PDB file of C-alpha atoms and ligand atoms in Angstrom:
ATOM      1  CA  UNK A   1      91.368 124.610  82.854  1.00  0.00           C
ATOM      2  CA  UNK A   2      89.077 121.790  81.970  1.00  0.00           C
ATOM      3  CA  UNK A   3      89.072 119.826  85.519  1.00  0.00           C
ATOM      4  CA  UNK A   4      90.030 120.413  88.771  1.00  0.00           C
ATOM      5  CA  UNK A   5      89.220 117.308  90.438  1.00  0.00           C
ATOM      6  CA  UNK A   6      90.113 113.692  88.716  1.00  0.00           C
ATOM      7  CA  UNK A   7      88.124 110.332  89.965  1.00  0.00           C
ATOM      8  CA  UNK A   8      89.961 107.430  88.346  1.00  0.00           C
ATOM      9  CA  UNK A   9      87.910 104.311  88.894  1.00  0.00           C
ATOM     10  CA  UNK A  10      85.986 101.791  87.631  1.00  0.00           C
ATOM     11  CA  UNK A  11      82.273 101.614  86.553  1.00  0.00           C
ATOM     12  CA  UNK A  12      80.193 102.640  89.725  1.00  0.00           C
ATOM     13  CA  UNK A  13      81.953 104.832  91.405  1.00  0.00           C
ATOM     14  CA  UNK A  14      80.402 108.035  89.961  1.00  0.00           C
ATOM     15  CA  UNK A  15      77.701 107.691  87.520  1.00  0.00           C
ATOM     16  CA  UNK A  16      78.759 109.937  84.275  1.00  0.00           C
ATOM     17  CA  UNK A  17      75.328 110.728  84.161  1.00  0.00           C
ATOM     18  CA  UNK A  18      75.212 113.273  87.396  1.00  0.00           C
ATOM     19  CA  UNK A  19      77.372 115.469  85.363  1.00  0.00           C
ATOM     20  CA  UNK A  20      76.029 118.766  83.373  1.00  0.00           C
ATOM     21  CA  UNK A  21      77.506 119.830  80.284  1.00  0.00           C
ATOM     22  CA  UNK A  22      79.158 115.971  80.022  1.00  0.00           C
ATOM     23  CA  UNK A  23      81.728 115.688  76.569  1.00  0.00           C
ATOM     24  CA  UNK A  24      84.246 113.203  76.000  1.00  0.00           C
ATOM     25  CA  UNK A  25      88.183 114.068  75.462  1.00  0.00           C
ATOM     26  CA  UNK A  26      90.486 111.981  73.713  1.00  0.00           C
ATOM     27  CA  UNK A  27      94.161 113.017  75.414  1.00  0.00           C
ATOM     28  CA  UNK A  28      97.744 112.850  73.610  1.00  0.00           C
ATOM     29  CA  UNK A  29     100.284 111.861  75.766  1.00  0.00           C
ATOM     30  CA  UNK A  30     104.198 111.350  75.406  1.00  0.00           C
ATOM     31  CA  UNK A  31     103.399 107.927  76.940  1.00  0.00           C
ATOM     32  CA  UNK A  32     100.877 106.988  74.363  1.00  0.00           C
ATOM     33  CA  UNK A  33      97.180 106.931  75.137  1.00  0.00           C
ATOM     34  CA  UNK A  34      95.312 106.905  78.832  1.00  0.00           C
ATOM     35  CA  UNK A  35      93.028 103.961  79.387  1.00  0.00           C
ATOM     36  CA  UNK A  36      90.354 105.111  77.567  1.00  0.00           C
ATOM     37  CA  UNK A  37      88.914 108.612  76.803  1.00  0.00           C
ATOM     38  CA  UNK A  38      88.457 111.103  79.722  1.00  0.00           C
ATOM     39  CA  UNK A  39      84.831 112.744  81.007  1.00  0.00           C
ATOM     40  CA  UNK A  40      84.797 115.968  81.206  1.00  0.00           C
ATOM     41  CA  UNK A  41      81.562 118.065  82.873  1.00  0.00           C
ATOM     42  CA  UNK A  42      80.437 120.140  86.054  1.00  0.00           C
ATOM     43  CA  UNK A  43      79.311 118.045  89.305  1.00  0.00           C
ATOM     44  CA  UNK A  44      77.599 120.867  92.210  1.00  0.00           C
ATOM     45  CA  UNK A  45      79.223 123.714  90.486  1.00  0.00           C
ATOM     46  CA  UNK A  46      82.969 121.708  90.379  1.00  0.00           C
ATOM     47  CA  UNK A  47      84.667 120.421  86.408  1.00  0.00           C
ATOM     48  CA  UNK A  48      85.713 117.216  86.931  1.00  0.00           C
ATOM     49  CA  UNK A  49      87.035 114.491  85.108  1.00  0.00           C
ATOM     50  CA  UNK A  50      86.407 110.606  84.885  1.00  0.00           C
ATOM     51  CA  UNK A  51      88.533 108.181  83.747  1.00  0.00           C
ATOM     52  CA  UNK A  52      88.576 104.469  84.166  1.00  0.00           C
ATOM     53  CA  UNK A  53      91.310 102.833  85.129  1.00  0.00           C
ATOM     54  CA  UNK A  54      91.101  99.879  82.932  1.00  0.00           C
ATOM     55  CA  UNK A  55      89.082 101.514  80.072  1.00  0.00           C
ATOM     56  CA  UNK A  56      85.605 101.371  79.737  1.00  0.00           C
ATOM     57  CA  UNK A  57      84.798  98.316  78.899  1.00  0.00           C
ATOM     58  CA  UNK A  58      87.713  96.715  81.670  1.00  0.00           C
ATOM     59  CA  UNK A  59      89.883  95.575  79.149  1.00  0.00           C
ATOM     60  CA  UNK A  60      93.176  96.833  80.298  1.00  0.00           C
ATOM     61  CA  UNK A  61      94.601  94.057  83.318  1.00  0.00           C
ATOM     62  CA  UNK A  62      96.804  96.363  86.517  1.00  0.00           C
ATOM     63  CA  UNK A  63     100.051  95.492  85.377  1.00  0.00           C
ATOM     64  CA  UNK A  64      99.029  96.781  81.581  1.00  0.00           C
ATOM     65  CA  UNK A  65      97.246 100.049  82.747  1.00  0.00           C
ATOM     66  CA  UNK A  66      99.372 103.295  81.017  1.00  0.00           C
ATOM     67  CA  UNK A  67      99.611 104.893  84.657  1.00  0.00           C
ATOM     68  CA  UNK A  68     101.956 107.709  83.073  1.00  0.00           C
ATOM     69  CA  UNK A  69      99.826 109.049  80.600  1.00  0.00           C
ATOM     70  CA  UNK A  70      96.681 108.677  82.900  1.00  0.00           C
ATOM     71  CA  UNK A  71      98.225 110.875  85.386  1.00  0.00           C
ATOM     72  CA  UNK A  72      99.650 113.117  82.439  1.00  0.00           C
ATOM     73  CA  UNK A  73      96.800 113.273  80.918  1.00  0.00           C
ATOM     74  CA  UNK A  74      94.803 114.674  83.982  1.00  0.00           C
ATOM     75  CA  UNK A  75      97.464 116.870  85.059  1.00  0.00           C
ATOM     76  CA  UNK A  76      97.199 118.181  81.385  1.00  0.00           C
ATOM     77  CA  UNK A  77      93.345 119.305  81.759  1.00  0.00           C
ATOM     78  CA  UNK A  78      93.853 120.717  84.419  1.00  0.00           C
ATOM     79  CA  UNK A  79      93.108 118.544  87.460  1.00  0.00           C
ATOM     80  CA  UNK A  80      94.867 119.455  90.984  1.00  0.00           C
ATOM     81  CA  UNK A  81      92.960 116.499  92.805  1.00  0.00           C
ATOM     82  CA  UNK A  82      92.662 113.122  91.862  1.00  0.00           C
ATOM     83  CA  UNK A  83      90.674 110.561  93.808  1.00  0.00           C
ATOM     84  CA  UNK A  84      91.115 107.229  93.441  1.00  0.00           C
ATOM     85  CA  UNK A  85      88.348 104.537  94.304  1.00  0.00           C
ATOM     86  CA  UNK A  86      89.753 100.481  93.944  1.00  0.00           C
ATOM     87  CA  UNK A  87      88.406  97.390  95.279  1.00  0.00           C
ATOM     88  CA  UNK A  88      90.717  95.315  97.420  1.00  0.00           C
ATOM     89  CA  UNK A  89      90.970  92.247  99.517  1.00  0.00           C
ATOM     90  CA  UNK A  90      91.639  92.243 103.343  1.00  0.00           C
ATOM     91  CA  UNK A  91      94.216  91.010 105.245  1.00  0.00           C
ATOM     92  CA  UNK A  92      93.018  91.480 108.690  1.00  0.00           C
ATOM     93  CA  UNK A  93      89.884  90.517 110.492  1.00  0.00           C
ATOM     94  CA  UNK A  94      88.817  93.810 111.747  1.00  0.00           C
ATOM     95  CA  UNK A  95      88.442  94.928 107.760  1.00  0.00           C
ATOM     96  CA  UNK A  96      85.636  94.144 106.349  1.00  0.00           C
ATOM     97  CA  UNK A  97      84.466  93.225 103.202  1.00  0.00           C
ATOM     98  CA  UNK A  98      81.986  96.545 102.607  1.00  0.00           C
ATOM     99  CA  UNK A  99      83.932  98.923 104.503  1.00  0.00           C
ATOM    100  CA  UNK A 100      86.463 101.803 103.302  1.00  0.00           C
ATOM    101  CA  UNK A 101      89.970 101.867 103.816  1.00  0.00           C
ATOM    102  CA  UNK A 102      91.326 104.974 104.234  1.00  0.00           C
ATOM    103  CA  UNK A 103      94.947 103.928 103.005  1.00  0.00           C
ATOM    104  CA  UNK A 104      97.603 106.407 103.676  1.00  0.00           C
ATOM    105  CA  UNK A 105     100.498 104.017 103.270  1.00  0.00           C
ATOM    106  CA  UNK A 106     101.827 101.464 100.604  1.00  0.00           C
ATOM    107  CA  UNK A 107     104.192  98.179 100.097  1.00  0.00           C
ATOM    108  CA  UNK A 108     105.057  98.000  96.946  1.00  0.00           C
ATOM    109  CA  UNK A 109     105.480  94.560  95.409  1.00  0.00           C
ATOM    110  CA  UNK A 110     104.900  95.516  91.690  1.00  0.00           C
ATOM    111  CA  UNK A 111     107.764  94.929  88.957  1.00  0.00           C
ATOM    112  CA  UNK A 112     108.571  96.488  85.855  1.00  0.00           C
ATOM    113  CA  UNK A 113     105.741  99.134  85.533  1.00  0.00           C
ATOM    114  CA  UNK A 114     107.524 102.421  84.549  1.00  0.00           C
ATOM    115  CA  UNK A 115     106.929 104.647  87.736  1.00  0.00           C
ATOM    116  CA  UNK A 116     108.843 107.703  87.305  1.00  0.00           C
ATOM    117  CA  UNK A 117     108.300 111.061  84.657  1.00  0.00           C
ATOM    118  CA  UNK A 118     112.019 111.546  84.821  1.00  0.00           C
ATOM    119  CA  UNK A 119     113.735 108.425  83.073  1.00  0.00           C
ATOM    120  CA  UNK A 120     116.593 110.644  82.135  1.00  0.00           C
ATOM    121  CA  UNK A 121     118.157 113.875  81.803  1.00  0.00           C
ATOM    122  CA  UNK A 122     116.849 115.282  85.305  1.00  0.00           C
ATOM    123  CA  UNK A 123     117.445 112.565  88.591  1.00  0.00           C
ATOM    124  CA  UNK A 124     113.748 113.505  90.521  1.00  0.00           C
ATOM    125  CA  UNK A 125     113.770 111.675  94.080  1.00  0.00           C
ATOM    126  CA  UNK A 126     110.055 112.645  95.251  1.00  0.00           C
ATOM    127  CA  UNK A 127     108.834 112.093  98.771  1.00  0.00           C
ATOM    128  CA  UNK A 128     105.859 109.883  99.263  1.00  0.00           C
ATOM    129  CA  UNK A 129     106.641 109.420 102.774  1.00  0.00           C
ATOM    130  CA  UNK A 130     103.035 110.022 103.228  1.00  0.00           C
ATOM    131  CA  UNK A 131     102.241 109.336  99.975  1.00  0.00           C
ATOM    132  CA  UNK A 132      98.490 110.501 100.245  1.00  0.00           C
ATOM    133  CA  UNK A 133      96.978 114.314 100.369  1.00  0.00           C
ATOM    134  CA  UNK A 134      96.758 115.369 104.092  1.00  0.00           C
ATOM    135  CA  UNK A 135      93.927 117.698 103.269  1.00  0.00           C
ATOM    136  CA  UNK A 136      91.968 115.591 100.603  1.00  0.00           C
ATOM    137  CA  UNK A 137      92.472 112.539 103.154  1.00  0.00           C
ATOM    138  CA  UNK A 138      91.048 114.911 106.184  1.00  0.00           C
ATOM    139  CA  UNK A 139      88.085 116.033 104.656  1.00  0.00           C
ATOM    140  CA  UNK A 140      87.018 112.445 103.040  1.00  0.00           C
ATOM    141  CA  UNK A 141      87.141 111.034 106.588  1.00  0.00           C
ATOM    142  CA  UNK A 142      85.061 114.071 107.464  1.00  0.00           C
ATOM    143  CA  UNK A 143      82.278 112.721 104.727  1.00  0.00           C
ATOM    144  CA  UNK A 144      82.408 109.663 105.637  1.00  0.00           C
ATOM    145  CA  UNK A 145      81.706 109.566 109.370  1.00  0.00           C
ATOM    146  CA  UNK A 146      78.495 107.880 108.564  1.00  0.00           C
ATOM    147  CA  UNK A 147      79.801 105.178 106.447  1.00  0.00           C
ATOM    148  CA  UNK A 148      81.676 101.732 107.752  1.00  0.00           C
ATOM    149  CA  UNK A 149      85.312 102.580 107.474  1.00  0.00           C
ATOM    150  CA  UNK A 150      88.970 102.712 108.882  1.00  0.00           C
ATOM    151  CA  UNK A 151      90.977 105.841 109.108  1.00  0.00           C
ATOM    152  CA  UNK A 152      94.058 104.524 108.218  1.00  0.00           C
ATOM    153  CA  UNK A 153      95.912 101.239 106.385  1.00  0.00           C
ATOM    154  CA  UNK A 154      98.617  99.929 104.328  1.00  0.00           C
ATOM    155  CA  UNK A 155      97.999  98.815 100.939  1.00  0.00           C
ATOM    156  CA  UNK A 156     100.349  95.841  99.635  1.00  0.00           C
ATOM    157  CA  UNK A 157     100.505  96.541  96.100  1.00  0.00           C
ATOM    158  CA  UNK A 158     101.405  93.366  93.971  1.00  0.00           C
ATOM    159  CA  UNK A 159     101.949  92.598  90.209  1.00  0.00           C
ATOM    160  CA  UNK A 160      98.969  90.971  89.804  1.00  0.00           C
ATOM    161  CA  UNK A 161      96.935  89.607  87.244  1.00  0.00           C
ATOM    162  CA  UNK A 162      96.899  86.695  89.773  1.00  0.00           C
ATOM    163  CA  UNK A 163      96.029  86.533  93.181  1.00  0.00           C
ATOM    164  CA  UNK A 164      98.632  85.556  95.760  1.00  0.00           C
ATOM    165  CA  UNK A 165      99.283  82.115  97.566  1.00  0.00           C
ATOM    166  CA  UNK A 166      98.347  81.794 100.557  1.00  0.00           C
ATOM    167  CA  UNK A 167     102.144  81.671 101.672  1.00  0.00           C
ATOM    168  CA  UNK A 168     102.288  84.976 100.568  1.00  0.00           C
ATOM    169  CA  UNK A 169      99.153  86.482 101.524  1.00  0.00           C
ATOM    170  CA  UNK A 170     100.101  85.019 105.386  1.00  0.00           C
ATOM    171  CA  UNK A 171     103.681  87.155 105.146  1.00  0.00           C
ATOM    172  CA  UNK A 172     101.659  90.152 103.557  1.00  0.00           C
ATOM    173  CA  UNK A 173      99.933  90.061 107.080  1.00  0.00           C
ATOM    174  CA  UNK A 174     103.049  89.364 109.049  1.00  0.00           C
ATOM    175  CA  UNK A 175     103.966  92.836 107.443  1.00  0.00           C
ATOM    176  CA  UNK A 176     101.171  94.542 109.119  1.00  0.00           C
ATOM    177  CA  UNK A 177      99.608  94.972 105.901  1.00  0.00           C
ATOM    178  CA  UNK A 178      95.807  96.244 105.964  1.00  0.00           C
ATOM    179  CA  UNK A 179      94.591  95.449 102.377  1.00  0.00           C
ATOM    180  CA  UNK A 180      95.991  94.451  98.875  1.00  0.00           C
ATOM    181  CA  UNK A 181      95.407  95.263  95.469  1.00  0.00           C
ATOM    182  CA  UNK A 182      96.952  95.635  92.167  1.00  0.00           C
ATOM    183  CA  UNK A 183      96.752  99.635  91.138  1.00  0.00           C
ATOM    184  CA  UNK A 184      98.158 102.187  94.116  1.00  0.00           C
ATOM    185  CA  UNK A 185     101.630 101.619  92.703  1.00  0.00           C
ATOM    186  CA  UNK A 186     102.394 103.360  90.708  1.00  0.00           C
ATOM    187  CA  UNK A 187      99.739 105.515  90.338  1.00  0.00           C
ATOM    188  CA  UNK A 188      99.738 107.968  94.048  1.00  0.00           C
ATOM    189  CA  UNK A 189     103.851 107.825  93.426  1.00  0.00           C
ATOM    190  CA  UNK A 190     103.156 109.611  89.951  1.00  0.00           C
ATOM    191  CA  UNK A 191     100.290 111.691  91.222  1.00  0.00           C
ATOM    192  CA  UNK A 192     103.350 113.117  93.622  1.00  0.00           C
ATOM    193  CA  UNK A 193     105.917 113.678  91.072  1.00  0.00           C
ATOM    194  CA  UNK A 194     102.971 115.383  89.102  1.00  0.00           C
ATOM    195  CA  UNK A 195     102.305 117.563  91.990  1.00  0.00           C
ATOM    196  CA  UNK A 196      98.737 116.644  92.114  1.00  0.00           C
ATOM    197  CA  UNK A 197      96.933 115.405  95.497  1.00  0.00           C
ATOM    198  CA  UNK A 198      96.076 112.037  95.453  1.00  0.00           C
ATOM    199  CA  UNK A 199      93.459 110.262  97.489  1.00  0.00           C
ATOM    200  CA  UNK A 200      93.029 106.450  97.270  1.00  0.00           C
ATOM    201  CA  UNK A 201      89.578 104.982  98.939  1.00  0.00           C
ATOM    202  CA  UNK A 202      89.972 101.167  99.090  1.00  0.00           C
ATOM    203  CA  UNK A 203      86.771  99.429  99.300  1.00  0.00           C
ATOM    204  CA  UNK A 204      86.913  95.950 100.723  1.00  0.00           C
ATOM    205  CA  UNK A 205      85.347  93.306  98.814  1.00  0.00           C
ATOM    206  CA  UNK A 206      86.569  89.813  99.992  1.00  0.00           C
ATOM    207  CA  UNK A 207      89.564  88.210 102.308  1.00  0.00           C
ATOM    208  CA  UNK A 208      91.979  87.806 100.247  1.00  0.00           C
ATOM    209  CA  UNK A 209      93.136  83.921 100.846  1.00  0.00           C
ATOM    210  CA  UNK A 210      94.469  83.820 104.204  1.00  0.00           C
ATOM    211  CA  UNK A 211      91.386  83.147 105.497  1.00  0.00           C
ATOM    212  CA  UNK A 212      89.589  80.120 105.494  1.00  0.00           C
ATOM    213  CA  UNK A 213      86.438  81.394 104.463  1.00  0.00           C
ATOM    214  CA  UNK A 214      84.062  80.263 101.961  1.00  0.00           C
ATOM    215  CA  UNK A 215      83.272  82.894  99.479  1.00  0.00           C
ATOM    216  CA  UNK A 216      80.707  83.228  96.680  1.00  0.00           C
ATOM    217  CA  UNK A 217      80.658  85.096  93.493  1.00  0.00           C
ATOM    218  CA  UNK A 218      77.550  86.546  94.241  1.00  0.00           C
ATOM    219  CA  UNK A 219      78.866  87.660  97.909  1.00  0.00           C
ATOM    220  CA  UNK A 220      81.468  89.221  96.011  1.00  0.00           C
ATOM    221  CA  UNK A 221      78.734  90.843  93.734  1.00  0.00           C
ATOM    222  CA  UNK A 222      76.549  91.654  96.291  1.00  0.00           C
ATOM    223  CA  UNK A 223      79.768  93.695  98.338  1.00  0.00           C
ATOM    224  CA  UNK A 224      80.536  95.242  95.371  1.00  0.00           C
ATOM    225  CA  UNK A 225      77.197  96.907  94.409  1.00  0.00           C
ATOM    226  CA  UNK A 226      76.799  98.417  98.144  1.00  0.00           C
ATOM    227  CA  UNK A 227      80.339  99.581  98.302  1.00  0.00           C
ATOM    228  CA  UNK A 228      79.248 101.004  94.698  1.00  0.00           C
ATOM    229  CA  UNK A 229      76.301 102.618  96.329  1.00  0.00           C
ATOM    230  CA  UNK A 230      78.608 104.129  99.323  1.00  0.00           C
ATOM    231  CA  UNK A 231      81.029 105.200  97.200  1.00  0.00           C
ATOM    232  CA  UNK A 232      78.998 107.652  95.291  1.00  0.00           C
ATOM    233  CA  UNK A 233      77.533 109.044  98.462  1.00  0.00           C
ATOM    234  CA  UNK A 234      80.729 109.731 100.049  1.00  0.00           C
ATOM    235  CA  UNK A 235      82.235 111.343  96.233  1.00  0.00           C
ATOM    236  CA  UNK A 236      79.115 113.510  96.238  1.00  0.00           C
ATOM    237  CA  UNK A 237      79.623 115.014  99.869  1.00  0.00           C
ATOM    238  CA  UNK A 238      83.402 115.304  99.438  1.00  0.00           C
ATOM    239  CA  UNK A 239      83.391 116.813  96.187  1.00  0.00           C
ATOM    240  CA  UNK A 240      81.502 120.232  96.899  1.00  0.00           C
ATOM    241  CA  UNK A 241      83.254 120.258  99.937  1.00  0.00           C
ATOM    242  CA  UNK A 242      86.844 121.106  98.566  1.00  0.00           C
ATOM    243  CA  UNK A 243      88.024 124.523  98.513  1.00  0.00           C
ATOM    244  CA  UNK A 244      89.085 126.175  95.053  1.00  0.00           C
ATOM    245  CA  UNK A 245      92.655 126.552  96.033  1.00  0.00           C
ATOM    246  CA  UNK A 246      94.701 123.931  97.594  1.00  0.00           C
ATOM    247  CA  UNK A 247      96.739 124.500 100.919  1.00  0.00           C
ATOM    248  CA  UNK A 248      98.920 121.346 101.514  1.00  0.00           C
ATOM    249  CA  UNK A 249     102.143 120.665 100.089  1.00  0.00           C
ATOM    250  CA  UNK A 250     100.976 117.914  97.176  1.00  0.00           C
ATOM    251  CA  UNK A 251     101.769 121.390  94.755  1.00  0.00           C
ATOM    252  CA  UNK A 252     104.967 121.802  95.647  1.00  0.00           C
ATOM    253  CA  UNK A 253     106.283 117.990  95.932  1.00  0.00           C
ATOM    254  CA  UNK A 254     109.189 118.694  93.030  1.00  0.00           C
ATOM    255  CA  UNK A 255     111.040 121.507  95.124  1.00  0.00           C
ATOM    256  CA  UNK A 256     113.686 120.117  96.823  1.00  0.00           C
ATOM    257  CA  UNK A 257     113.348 116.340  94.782  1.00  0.00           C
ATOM    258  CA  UNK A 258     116.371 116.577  92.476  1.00  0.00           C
ATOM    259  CA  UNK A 259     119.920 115.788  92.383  1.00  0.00           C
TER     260      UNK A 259
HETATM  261 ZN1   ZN B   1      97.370 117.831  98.649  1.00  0.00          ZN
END
């Protein structure tokens, strides 16, 4: 085993540098290539792995991001837990740009990104009624009692590159949605088929454009960089908190999923 625990995110949300032994891994997939070359190394006695989402240099736009062979790819190493930081927008007042959303549910408005290992030859109908780790999601909240968040929310996944109208960001609310962004969906749905647990932590940076709010680009940056600086506190308590083996039912997702 090469990792046990996966943080796919962007630059920020755990500095490669707070990891001993640190090497780089270039993974084969049968999806072609991850987003960019994985980070292996040991963080408070635990092997992870980093990989960002859209490559190192943020090249790679949501709807282009190889989501199978990321997930593969980890699952190959090793990796039993992957947690997965994203910045989002809110869609209701009482979120806040700077605080964490503890999502445990999705809407998925995304379109033609392959979401499924099994294309063919087996019919796989996973659950992701609660599409997020019980355990993982337990002990995050746990770390982050100190830290402005919510406890629960619904992401509203869409297609992206662009952001919504407002027409559609006022039914998104209507829905009862918390937050949107462009990367959940697929990625927790192929976490589940993969049997790995899968913890998203949305960090709000703006409001979306329901609301009639003037916002800067440097509010945005300024958000950013302390939800950056939150982030990595939370991922360092949570991290050597896990226990070795994994109690919930993530590992066996697959047992009663096909025809
Ligand atoms: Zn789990």
């Amino acid at each position: 085993m090469d990792a046990e625990i996966a943080i796919i995110g962007g630059t920020g949300s755990f500095d490669p540098g707070l990891l001993e032994d640190s090497r780089t891994v270039a993974v084969e997939t049968p999806y072609g290539p991850p987003s960019d070359t994985i980070t292996l190394g040991s963080f408070r006695g635990r092997k992870l792995a980093l990989l960002p989402r859209h490559g190192r240099t943020h090249t790679i736009p949501p709807h282009a991001i190889n989501f199978r062979a990321n997930i593969w790819a980890l699952k190959s190493l090793g990796v039993g837990r992957i947690i997965s930081p994203s910045a989002v927008g809110s869609l209701q007042e009482a979120k806040r740009p700077g605080d964490l959303v503890f999502v445990d549910q999705f809407i998925d408005r995304t379109h033609g990104r392959p979401a499924t290992f099994y294309d063919g030859g087996r019919v796989c109908h996973v659950s992701v009624a609660d599409p997020v780790c019980p355990d993982l999601r337990a002990r995050a909240l746990d770390a982050a009692r100190a830290l402005p968040h919510h406890a629960t929310g619904t992401y509203v996944c869409v297609q992206g590159p662009r952001f919504s109208t407002r027409a559609e960001s006022r039914v998104f609310r209507s829905w009862g949605a918390d937050v949107i962004g462009m990367t959940l969906v697929p990625e927790a749905v192929l976490a589940r088929e993969a049997e790995v647990c899968y913890l998203p932590i949305a960090t709000v940076t703006d409001w979306d454009v329901w609301k009639e709010t003037a916002v800067t680009i440097d509010d945005v940056l300024a958000t950013m960089k302390a939800n950056a600086t939150r982030l990595r506190g939370l991922l360092a308590d949570l991290i050597p908190s896990l226990p070795a083996e994994r109690a919930c039912l993530c590992k066996d997702a697959l047992k009663s999923a096909f025809v």
